[in-house]
mmCIF file of C-alpha atoms in Angstrom:
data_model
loop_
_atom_site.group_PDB
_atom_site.id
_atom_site.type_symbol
_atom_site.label_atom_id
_atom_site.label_comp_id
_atom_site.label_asym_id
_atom_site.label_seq_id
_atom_site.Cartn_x
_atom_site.Cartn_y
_atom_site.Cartn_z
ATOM 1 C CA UNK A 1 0.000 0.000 0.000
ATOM 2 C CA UNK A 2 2.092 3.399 -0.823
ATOM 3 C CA UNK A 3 2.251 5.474 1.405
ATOM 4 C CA UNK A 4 2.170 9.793 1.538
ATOM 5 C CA UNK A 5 3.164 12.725 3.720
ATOM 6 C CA UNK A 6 0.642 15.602 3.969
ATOM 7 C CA UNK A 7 0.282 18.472 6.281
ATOM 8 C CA UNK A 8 -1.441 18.956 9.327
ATOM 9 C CA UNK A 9 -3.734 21.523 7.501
ATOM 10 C CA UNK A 10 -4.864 18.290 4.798
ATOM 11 C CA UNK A 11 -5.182 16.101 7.292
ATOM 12 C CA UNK A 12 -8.455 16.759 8.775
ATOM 13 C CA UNK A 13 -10.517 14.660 11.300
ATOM 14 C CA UNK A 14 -12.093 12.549 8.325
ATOM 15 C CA UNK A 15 -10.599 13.321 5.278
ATOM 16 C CA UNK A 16 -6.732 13.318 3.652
ATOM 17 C CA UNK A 17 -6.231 16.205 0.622
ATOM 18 C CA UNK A 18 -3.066 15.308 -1.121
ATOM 19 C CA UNK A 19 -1.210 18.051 -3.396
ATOM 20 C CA UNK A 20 1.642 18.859 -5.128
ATOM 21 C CA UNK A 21 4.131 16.451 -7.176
ATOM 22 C CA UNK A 22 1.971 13.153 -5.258
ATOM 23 C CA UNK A 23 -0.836 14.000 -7.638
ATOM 24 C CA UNK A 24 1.190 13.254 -10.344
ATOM 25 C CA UNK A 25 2.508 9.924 -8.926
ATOM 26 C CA UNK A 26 -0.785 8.453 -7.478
ATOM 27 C CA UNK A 27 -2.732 9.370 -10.380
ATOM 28 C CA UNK A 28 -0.175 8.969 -13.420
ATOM 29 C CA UNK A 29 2.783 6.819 -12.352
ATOM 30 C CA UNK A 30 0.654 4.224 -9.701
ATOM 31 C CA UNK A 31 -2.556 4.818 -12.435
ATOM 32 C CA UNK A 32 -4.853 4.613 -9.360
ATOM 33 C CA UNK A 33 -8.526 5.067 -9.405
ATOM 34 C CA UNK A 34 -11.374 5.720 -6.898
ATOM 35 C CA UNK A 35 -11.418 3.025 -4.335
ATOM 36 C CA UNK A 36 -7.977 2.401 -4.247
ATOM 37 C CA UNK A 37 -6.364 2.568 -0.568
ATOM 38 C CA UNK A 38 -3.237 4.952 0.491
ATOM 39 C CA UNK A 39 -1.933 5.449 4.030
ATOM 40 C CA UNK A 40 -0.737 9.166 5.035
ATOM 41 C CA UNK A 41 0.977 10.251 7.551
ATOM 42 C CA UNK A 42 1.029 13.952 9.151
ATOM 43 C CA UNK A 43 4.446 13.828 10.386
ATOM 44 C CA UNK A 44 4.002 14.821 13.471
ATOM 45 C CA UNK A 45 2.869 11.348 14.192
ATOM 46 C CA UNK A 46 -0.809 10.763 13.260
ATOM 47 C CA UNK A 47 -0.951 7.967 10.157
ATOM 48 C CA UNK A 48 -4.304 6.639 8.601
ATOM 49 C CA UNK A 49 -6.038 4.607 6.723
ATOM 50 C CA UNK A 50 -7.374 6.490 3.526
ATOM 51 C CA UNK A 51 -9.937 5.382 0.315
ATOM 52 C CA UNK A 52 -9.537 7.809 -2.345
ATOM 53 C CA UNK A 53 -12.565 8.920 -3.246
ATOM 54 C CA UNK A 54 -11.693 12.158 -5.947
ATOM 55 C CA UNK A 55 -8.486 12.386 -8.166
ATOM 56 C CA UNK A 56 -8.847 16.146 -9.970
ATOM 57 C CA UNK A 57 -6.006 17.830 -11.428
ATOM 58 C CA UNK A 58 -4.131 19.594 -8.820
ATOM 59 C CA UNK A 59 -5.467 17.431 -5.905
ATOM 60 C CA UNK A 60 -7.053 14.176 -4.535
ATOM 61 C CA UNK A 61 -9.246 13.449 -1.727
ATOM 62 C CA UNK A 62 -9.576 10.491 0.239
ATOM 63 C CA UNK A 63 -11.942 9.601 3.515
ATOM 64 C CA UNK A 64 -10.195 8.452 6.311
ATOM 65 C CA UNK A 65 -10.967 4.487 7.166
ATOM 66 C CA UNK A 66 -8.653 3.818 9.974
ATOM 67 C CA UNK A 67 -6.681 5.586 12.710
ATOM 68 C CA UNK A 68 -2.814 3.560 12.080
ATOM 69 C CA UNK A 69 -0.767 3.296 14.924
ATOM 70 C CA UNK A 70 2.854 2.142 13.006
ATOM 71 C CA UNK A 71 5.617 2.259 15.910
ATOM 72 C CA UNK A 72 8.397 2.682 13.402
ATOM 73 C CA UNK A 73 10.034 5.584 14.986
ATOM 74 C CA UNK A 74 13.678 4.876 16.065
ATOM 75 C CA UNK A 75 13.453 5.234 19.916
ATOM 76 C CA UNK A 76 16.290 7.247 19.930
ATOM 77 C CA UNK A 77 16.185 11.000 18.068
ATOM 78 C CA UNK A 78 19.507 10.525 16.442
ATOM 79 C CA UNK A 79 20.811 13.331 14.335
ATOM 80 C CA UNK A 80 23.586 12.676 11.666
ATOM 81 C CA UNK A 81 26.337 15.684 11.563
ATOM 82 C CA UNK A 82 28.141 15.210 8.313
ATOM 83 C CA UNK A 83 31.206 16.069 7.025
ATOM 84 C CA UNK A 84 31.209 17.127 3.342
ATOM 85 C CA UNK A 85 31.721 13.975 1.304
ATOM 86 C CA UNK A 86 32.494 13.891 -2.721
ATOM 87 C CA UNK A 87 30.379 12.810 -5.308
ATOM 88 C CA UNK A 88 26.616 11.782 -4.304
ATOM 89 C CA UNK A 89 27.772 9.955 -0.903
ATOM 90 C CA UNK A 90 25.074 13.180 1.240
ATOM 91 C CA UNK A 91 22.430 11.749 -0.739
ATOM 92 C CA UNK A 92 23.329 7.749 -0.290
ATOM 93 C CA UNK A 93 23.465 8.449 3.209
ATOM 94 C CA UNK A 94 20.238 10.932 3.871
ATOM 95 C CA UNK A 95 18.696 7.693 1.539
ATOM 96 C CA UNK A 96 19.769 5.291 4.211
ATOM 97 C CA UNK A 97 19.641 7.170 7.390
ATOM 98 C CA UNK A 98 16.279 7.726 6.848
ATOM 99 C CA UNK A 99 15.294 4.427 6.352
ATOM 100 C CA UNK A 100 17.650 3.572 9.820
ATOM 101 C CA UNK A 101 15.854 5.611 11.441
ATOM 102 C CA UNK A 102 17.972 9.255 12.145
ATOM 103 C CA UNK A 103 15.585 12.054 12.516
ATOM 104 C CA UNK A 104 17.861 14.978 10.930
ATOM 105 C CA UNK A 105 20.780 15.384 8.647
ATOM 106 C CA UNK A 106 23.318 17.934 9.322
ATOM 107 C CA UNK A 107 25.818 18.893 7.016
ATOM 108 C CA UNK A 108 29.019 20.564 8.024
ATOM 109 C CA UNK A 109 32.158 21.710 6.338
ATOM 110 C CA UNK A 110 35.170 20.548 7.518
ATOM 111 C CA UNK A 111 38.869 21.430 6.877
ATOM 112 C CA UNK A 112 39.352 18.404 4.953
ATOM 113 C CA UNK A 113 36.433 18.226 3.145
ATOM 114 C CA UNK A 114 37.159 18.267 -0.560
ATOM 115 C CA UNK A 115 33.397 19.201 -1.463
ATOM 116 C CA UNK A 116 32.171 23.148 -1.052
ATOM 117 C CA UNK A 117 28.879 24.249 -1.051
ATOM 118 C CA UNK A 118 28.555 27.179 -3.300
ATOM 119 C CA UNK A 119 26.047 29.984 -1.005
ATOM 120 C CA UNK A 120 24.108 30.565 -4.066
ATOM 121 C CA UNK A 121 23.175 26.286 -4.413
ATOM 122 C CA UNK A 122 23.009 25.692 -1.147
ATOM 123 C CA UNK A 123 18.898 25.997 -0.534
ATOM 124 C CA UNK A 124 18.752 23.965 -3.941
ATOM 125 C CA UNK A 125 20.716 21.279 -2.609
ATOM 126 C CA UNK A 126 19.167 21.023 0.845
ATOM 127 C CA UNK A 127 15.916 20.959 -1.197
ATOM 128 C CA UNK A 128 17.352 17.898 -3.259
ATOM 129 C CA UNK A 129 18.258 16.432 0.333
ATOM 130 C CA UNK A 130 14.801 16.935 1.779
ATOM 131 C CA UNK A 131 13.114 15.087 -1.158
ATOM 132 C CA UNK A 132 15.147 12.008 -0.874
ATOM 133 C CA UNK A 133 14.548 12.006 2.740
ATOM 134 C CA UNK A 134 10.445 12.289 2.158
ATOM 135 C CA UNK A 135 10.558 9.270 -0.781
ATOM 136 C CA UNK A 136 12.784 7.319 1.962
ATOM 137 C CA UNK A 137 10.645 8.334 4.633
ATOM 138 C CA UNK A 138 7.528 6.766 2.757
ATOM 139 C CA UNK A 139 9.368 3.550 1.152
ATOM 140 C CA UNK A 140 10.636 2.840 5.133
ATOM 141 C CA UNK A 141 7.314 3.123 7.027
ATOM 142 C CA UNK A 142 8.224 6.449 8.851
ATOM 143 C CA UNK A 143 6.368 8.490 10.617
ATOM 144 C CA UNK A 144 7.900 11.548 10.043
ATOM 145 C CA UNK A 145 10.162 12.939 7.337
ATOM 146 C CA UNK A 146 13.759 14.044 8.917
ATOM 147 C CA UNK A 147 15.186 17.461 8.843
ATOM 148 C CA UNK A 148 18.162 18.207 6.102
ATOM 149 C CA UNK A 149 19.014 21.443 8.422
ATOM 150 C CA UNK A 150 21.271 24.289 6.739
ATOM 151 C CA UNK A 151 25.041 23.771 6.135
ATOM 152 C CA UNK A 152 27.355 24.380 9.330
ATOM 153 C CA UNK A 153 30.471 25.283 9.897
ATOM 154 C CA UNK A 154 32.943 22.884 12.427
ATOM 155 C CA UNK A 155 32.612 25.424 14.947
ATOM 156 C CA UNK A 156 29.040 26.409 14.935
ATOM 157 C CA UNK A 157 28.321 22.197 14.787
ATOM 158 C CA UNK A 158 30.537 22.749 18.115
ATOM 159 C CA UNK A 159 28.101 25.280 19.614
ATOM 160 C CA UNK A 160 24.905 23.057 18.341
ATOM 161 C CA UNK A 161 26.137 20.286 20.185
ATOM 162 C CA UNK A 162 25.131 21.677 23.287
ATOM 163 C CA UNK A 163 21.433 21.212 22.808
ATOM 164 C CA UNK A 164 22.133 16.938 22.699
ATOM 165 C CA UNK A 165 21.648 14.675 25.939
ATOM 166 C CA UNK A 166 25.069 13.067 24.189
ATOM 167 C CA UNK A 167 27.449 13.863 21.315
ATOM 168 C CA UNK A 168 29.681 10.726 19.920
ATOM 169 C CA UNK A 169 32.499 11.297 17.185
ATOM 170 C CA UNK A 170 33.502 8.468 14.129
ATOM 171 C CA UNK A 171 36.723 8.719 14.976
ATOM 172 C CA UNK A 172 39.825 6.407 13.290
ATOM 173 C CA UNK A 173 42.046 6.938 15.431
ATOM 174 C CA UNK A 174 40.139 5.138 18.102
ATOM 175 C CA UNK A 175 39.070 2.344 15.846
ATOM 176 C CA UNK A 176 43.549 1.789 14.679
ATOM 177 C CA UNK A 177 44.000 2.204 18.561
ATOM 178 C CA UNK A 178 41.217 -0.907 19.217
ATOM 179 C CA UNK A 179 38.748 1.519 21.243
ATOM 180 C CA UNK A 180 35.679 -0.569 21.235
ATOM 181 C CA UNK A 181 33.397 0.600 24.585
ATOM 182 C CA UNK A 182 32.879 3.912 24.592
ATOM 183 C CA UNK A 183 30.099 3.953 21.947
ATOM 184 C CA UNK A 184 28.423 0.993 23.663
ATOM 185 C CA UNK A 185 28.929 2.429 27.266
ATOM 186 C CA UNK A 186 27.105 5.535 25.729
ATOM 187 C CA UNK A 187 24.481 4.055 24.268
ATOM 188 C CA UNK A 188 23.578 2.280 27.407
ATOM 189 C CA UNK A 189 23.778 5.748 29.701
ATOM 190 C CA UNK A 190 20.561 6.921 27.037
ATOM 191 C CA UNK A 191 16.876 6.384 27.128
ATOM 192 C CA UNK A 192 14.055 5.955 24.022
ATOM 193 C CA UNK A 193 13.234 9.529 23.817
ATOM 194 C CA UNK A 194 16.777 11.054 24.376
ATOM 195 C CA UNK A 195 18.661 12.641 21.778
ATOM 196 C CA UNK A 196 21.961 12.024 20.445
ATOM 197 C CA UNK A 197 24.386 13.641 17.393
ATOM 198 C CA UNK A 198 26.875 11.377 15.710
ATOM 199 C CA UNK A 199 29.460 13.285 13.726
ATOM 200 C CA UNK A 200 31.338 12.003 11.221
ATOM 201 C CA UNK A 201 34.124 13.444 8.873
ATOM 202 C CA UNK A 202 34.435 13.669 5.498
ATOM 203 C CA UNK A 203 36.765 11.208 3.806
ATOM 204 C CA UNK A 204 39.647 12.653 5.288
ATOM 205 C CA UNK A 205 38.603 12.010 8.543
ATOM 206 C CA UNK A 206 38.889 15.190 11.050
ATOM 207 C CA UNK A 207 41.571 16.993 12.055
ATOM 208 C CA UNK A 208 43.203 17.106 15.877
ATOM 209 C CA UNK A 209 41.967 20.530 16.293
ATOM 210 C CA UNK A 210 38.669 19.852 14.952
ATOM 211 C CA UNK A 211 38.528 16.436 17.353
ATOM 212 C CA UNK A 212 39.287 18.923 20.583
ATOM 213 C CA UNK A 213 36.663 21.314 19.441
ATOM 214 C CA UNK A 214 34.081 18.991 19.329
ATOM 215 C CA UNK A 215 35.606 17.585 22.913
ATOM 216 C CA UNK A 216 35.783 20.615 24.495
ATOM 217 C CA UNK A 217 32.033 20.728 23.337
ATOM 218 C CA UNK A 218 31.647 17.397 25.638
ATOM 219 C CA UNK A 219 31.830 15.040 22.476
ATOM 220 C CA UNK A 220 33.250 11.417 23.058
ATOM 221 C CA UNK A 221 35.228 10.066 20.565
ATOM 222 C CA UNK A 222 34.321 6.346 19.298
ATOM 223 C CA UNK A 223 35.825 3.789 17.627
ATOM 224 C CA UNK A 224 33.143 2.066 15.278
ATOM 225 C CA UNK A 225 34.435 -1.985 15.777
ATOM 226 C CA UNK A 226 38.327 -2.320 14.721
ATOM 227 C CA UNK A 227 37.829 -1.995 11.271
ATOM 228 C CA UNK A 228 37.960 1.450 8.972
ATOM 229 C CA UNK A 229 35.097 2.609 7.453
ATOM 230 C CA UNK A 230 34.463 4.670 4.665
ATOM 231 C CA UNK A 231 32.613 8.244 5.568
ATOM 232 C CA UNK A 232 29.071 6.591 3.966
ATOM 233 C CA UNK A 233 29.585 3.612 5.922
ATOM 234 C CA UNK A 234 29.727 4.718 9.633
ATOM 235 C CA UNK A 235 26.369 6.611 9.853
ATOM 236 C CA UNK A 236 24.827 3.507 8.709
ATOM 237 C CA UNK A 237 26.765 1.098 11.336
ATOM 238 C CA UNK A 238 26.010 3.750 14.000
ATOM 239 C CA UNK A 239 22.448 3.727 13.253
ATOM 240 C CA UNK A 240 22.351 -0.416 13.102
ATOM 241 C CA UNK A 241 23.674 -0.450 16.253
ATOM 242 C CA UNK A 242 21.320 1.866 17.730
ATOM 243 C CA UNK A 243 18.277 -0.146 16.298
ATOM 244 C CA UNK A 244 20.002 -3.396 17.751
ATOM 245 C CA UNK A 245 20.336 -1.961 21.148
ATOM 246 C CA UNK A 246 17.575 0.010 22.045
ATOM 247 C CA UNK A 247 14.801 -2.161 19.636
ATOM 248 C CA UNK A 248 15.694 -5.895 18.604
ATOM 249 C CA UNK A 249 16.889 -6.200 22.472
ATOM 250 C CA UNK A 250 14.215 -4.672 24.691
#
């Protein structure tokens, strides 16, 4: 059954109104008619049951059927601060952090990121960002769409961290060194509804001075297992591990 994100305002006690581009795909790409079933989803945490009853041009409407109560939410609110990577990597990994379960994205430039973000493309990318979280968001059962929040610098990512009930850094150094507790020993001081950033470099890595920044800041740095992984690769670990912890065990 596919499934769509609408706004509080279309979601109304009895009724969904979809808009916008998911006209087009219910209508034209999924060719469905009156009668056919959707599920939407407000965001904010409220999914139902629909039967579409109208498709017109620049909307459809469709009577609610059934109040949906998913669970899918990660019980952790784990953002994902991101060093620039190269290439398409920002996208792979807002793709498959969504579906894992993070509930924002947070970009940040770092001194060895290759990748800049011209001022001028920036809202066009984070646009680009925000639609691949939505489509992943809806393929992966979610209840809410994350947040692809403006690009940071190291320093103010520093300063943000401050608003997190913990703050864990990808760090290689840790991993070549055979530091295998500290993310564990973190995870396990947390509870479902806490909130935790992850930051990860680009594929560089980070520098010392960034490292005692984000330390300073009250960040612990983590070695992922005793392997290396590649900047696209640790989110995703991090994330698995925080779904195996605090949801296949409990």
């Amino acid at each position: 059954m596919q499934r769509y994100f609408v706004t509080k305002d279309q979601l109304s006690p009895t009724t969904a109104t979809i808009t916008g581009e998911d006209v087009k795909h219910i209508s034209r790409v999924m060719r469905m008619n009156p009668g056919d079933l959707i599920i939407c989803s407000d965001g904010a945490g409220r999914t139902v049951k629909c039967q579409i009853e109208q498709i017109a041009e620049t909307y459809i409407t469709a009577p609610i059927i059934e109040e949906l109560k998913p669970n899918t939410e990660l019980p952790l609110k784990v953002t994902i601060a991101q060093g620039l990577p190269k290439g398409d990597k920002l996208e792979f990994i807002v793709q498959k952090g969504t579906e894992l379960g993070a509930v924002a994205f947070q970009p940040f430039s770092a001194s060895r990121s290759v990748v800049k973000w011209e001022p001028k493309k920036m809202a066009k990318k984070v646009e680009r960002l925000e639609k691949i979280a939505k489509e992943a968001a809806e393929q992966s059962y979610r209840e809410h769409i994350p947040a692809v929040l403006p690009l940071e610098s190291a320093a103010g990512l520093a300063a943000f961290a401050a608003q997190f009930d913990a703050v864990i850094i990808a760090y290689e150094e840790e991993a070549k060194a055979n530091e295998q507790q500290r993310f564990a020993q973190c995870l396990q001081t947390l509870a479902p509804g806490q909130s935790l950033l992850i930051v990860i470099g680009p594929e560089g890595g980070l520098t010392e001075a960034e490292i005692g920044q984000f330390v300073e800041a009250g960040a612990v740095p983590c070695g992922f297992g005793p392997r290396i992984l590649r900047t696209e690769t640790a989110a995703l670990y991090a994330l698995a591990a925080i779904s195996y912890h605090f949801e296949l065990m409990r």
